[in-house]
C-alpha positions in Angstrom: -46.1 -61.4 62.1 -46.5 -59.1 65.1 -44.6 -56.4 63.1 -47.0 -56.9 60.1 -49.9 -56.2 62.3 -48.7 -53.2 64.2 -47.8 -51.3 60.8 -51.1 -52.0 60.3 -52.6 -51.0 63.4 -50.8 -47.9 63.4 -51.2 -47.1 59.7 -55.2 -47.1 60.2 -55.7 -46.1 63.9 -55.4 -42.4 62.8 -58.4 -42.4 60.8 -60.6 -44.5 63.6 -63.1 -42.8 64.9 -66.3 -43.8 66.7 -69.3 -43.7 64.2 -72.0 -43.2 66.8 -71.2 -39.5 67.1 -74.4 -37.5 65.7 -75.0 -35.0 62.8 -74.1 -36.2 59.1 -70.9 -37.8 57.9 -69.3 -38.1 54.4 -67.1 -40.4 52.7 -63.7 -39.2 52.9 -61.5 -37.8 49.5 -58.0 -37.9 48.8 -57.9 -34.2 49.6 -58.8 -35.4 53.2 -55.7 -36.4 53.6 -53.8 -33.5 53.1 -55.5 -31.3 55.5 -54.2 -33.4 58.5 -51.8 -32.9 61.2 -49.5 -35.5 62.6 -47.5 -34.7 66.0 -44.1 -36.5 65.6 -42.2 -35.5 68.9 -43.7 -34.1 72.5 -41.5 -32.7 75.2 -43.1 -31.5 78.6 -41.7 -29.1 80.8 -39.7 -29.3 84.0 -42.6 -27.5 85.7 -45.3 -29.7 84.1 -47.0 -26.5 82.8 -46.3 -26.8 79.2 -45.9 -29.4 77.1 -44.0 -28.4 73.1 -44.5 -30.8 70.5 -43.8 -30.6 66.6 -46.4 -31.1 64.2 -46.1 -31.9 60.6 -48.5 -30.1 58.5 -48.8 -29.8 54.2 -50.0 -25.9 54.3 -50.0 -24.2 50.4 -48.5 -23.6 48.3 -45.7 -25.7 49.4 -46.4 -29.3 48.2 -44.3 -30.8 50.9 -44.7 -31.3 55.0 -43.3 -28.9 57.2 -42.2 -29.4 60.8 -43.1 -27.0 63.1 -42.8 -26.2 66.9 -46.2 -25.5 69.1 -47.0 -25.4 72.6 -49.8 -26.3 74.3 -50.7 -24.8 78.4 -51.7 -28.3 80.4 -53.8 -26.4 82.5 -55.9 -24.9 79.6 -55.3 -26.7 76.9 -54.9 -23.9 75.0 -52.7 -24.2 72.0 -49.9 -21.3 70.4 -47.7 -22.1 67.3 -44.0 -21.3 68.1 -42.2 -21.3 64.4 -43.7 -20.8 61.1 -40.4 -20.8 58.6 -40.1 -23.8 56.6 -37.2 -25.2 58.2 -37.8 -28.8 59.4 -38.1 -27.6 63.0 -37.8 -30.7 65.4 -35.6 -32.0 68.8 -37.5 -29.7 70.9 -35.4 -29.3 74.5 -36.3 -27.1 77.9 -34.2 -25.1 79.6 -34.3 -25.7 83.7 -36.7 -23.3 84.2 -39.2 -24.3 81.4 -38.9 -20.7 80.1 -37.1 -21.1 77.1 -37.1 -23.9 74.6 -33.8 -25.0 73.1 -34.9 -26.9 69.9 -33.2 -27.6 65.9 -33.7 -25.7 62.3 -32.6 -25.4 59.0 -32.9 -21.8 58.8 -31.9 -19.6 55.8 -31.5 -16.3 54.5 -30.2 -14.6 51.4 -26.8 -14.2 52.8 -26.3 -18.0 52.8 -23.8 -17.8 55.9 -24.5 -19.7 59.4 -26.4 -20.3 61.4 -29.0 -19.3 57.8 -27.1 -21.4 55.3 -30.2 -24.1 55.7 -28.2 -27.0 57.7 -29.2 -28.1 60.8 -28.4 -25.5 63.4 -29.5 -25.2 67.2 -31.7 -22.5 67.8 -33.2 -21.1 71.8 -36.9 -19.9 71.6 -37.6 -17.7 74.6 -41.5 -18.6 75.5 -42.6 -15.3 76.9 -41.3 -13.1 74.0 -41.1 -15.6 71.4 -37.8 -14.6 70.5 -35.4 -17.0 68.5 -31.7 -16.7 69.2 -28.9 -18.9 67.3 -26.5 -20.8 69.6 -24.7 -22.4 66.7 -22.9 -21.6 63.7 -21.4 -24.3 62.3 -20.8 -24.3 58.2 -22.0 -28.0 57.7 -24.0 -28.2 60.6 -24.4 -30.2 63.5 -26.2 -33.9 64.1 -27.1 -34.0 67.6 -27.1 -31.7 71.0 -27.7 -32.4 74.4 -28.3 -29.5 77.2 -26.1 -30.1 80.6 -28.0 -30.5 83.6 -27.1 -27.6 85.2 -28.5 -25.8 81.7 -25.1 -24.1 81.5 -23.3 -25.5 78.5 -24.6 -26.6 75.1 -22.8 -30.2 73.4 -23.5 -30.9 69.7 -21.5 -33.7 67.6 -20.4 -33.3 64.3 -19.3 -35.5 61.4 -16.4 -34.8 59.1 -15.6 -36.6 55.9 -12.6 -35.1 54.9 -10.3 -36.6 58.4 -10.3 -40.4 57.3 -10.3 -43.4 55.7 -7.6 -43.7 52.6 -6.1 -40.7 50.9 -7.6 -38.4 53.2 -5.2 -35.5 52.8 -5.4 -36.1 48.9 -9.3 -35.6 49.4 -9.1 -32.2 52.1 -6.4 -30.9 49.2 -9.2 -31.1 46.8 -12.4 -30.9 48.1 -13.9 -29.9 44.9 -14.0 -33.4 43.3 -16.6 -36.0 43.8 -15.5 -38.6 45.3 -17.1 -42.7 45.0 -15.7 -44.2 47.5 -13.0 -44.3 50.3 -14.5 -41.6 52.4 -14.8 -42.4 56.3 -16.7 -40.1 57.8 -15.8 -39.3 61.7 -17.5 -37.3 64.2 -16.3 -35.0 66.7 -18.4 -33.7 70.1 -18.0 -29.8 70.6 -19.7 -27.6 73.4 -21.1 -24.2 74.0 -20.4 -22.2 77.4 -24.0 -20.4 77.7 -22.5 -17.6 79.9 -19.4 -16.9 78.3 -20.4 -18.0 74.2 -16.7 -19.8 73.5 -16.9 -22.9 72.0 -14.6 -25.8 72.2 -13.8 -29.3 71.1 -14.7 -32.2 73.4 -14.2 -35.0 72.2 -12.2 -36.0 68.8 -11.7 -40.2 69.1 -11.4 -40.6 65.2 -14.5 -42.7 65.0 -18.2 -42.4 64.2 -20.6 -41.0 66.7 -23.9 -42.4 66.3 -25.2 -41.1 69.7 -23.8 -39.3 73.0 -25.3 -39.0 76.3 -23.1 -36.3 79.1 -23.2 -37.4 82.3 -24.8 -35.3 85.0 -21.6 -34.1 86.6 -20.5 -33.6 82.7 -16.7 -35.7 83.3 -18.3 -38.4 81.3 -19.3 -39.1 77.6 -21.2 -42.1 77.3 -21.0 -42.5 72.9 -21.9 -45.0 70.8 -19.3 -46.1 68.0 -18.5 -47.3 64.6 -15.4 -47.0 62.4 -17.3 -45.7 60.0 -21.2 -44.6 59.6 -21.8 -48.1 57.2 -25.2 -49.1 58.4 -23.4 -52.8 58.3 -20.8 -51.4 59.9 -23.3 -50.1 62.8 -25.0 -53.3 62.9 -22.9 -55.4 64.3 -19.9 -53.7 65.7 -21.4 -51.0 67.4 -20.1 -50.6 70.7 -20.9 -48.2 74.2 -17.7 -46.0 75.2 -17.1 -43.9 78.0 -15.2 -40.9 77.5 -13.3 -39.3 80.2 -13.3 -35.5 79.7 -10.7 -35.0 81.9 -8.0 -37.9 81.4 -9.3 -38.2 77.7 -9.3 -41.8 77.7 -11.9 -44.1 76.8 -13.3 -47.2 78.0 -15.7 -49.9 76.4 -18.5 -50.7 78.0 -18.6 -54.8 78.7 -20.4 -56.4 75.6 -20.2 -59.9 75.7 -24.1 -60.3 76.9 -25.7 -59.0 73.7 -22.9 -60.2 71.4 -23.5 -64.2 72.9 -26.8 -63.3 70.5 -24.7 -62.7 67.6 -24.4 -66.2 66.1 -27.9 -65.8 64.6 -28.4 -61.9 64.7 -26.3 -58.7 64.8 -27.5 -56.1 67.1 -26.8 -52.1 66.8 -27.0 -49.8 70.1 -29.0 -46.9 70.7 -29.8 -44.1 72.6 -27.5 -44.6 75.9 -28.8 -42.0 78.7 -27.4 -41.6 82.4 -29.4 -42.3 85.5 -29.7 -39.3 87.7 -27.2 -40.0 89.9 -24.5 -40.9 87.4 -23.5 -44.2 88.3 -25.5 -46.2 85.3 -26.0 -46.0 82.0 -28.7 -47.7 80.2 -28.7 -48.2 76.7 -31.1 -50.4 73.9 -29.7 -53.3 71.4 -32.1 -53.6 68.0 -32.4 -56.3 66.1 -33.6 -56.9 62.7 -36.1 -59.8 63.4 -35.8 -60.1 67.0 -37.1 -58.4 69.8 -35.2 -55.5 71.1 -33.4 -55.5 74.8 -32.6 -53.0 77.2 -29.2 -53.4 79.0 -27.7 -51.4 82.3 -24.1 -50.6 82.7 -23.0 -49.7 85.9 -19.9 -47.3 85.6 -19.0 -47.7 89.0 -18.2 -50.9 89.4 -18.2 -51.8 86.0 -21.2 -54.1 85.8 -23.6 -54.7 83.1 -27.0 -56.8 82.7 -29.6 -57.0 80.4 -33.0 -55.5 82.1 -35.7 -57.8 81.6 -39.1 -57.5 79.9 -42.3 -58.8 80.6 -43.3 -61.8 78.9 -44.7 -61.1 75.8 -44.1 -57.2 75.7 -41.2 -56.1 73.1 -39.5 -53.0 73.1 -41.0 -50.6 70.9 -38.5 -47.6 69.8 -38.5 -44.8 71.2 -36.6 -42.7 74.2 -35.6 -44.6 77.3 -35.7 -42.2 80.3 -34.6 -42.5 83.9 -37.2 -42.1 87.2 -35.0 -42.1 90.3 -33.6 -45.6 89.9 -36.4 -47.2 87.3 -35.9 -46.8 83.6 -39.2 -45.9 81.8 -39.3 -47.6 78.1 -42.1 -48.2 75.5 -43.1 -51.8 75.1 -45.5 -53.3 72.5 -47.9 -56.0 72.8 -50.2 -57.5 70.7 -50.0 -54.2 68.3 -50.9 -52.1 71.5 -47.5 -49.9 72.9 -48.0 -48.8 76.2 -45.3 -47.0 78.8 -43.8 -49.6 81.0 -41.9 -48.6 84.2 -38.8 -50.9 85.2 -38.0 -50.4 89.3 -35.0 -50.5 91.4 -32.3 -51.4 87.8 -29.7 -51.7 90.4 -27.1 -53.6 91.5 -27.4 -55.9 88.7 -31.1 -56.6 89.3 -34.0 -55.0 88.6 -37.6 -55.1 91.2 -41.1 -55.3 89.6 -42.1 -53.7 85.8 -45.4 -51.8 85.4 -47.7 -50.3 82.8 -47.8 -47.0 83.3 -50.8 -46.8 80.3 -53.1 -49.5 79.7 -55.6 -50.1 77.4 -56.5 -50.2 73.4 -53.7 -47.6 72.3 -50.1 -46.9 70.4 -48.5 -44.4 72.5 -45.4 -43.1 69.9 -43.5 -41.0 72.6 -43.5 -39.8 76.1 -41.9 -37.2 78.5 -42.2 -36.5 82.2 -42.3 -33.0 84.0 -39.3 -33.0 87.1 -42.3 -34.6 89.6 -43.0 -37.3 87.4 -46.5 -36.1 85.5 -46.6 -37.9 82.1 -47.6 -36.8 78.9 -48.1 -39.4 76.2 -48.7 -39.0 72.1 -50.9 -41.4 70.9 -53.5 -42.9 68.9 -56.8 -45.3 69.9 -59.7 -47.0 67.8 -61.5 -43.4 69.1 -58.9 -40.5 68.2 -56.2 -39.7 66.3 -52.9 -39.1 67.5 -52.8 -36.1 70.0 -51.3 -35.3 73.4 -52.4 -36.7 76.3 -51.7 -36.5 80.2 -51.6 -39.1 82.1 -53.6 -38.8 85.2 -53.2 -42.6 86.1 -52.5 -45.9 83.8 -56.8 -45.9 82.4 -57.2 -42.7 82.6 -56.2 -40.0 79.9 -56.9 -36.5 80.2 -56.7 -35.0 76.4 -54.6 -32.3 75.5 -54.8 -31.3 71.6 -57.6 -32.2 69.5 -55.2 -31.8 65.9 -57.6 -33.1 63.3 -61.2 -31.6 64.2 -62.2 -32.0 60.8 -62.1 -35.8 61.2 -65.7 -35.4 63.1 -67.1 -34.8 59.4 -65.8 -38.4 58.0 -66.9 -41.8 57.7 -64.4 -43.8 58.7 -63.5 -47.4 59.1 -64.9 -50.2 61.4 -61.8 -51.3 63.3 -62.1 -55.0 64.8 -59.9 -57.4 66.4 -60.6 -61.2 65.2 -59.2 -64.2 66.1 -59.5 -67.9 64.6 -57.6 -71.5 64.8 -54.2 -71.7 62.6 -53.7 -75.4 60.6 -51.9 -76.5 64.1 -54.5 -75.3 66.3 -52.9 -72.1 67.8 -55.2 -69.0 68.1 -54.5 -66.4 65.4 -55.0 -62.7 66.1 -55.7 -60.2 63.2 -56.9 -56.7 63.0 -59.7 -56.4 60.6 -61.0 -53.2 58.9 -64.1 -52.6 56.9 -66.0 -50.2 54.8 -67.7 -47.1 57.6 -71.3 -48.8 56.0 -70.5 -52.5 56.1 -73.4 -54.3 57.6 -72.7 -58.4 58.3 -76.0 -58.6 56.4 -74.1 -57.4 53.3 -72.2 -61.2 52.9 -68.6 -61.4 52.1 
């Protein structure tokens, strides 16, 4: 039920606006639709002065969305456009010193060779000369990257279907046929020395990489596994390994606390990322049908426990992101997402939990400068969904206005209504109405 409701909570809030604002309004067309902007992904600075952010946008003739890179200045709120090829531009990532923006594209050019051969390459943007420099070239390109701490090396997985799984040697020998089944694809985890430009191989564990996460001091590898990339497979018998770059050996992470669930529903594990220090990882278990959980590991000890929720909030998607020792995660309640702040996930216990935003709002995704300043995407029963900073947990300071043009239309009433179920309990529903509806007008 609560899933129900927020699809359509967040399928209607980006057309909410208040209908008290003066001058003359008109019912909206279906060529309405097409001239807005959606921001997917925001990432803000180290030094809290930028925030990047990708927008899709439909922009003619091309009849289909492209993702593109912009930036906006937090003190000035004044907007620049970074990229303009048509090249699914997204995974925005800083550099240290929040001059350059390492981010990934599906560039291409007539030659056809990499990094232009239109797979998924990683490109670095330099923000004071706009400059776009390729870091990779690989021929079927890469799935993933992460930037070390110390901004000196570049990792990126990739996934090769020729290594495994029955009559893989038959299938390398003749890569020309198509093949139905028996492929197992496997993913290997290279990286890029920034100073020098050689590349090598990091990890090759014959299994599927759904996720990696490098430790701060970069001797770890925390990855998340499959045999294979079945989504069955993934759900289920996904598992957390830590890879030791230096022995090469890999350890699983403890499992039996999400698995006791597994009776009545099979989990699959995502996005594991390092606390500062290096001692813990934390990592999220979906299910279909339940709530999702957040779970610690600490590598030190080894130790793991499941970091609790408040009651009734669920955990909504999203990045989880470390804050000294509290893990920052988005929780939904009651089709309202806010930012929630776990403290002191230590030791095996965790200290108090707290909204970092508050109020009638879907916040989609978050990022904090180096201090802590907090930039939120998201949409309210006033505004679409735009950037946002965070000044405290009420109090929003607005970043991007995307849509202007939505000051023009008449646009739905958005309630909240509650009544009595057959047994009783207190029912709560999201209504929507015509912009004109008067109660007058009957049913």
């Amino acid at each position: 039920m609560q899933l129900v409701v927020r699809i359509v909570l967040t399928s209607v809030v980006v057309f909410v606006h208040s209908l008290a604002v003066a001058g003359e309004k008109r019912l909206i067309d279906i060529d309405d639709y097409f001239t807005q902007a959606f921001i997917v992904e925001c990432e803000m600075a180290p030094s809290g002065e930028y925030v990047a952010y990708v927008e899709l946008r439909w922009e003619p003739p091309r009849e289909s969305r492209n993702a593109d890179l912009w930036l906006v200045n937090v003190k000035t709120q004044e907007t620049r456009r970074l990229t303009f090829e048509s090249a699914s531009d997204s995974s925005p990532t800083w550099s240290l010193d929040s001059k350059q923006l390492y981010f990934t594209s599906r560039r291409k050019r007539d030659d056809n060779q990499a990094p232009y051969n239109g797979k998924t390459q990683v490109f670095r943007l330099d923000i004071g000369s706009g400059q776009i420099t390729p870091i990779t070239r690989v021929g079927d390109g890469i799935d993933a990257f992460e930037l070390s701490k110390d901004g000196n090396t570049l990792y990126y997985s990739v996934t090769d279907d020729t290594k495994g799984g029955p009559w893989a040697s038959l299938r390398k020998a003749h890569q020309s046929v198509e093949y139905g089944v028996g492929e197992r694809n496997i993913t290997e985890i290279w990286k890029v020395d920034l100073k020098s430009w050689r590349t090598s191989k990091v990890v090759d564990e014959k299994k599927y990489i759904h996720e990696f996460a490098v430790s701060p001091d970069e001797k770890q590898i925390a990855i998340i596994t499959t045999y294979d990339d079945l989504l069955i497979t993934h759900e289920g018998s996904s598992q957390v390994d830590l890879y030791n770059v230096e022995t090469k050996k890999t350890t699983k992470v403890k499992d039996d606390l999400w698995r006791k669930f597994e009776t009545d529903r099979h989990g699959w594990l995502e996005h594991p990322v390092w606390s500062p220090d290096g001692t813990r990882i934390a990592f999220r278990v979906d299910y279909d049908g339940y709530p999702a959980e957040v779970f610690c590991a600490d590598v030190t000890k080894p130790q793991v426990w499941q970091v609790k929720r408040p009651a009734g909030v669920s955990i909504y998607g999203g990045d989880l992101h470390w804050e000294d020792d509290c893990i920052c995660f988005l929780g939904d309640v009651r089709a309202r997402t806010h930012v929630y702040r776990a403290c002191d996930v230590k030791d095996g216990s965790q200290g108090e939990t707290v909204a970092l935003t508050k109020g009638d709002h879907v916040v989609f995704d978050y990022s904090m400068a180096s201090d802590g300043a907090l930039c939120v995407l998201k949409s309210d029963p006033t505004s679409g969904r735009d950037l946002f900073l965070v000044k405290k947990a009420t109090e929003l300071m607005p970043l991007t206005d995307t849509n202007p043009q939505m000051e023009e239309w008449k646009l739905p009433q958005i309630s909240l209504v509650k009544w009595k179920g057959a047994n009783g309990d207190v029912v709560e529903g999201i209504l929507e109405l015509p912009p004109d509806y008067k109660k007058s007008d009957g049913k």
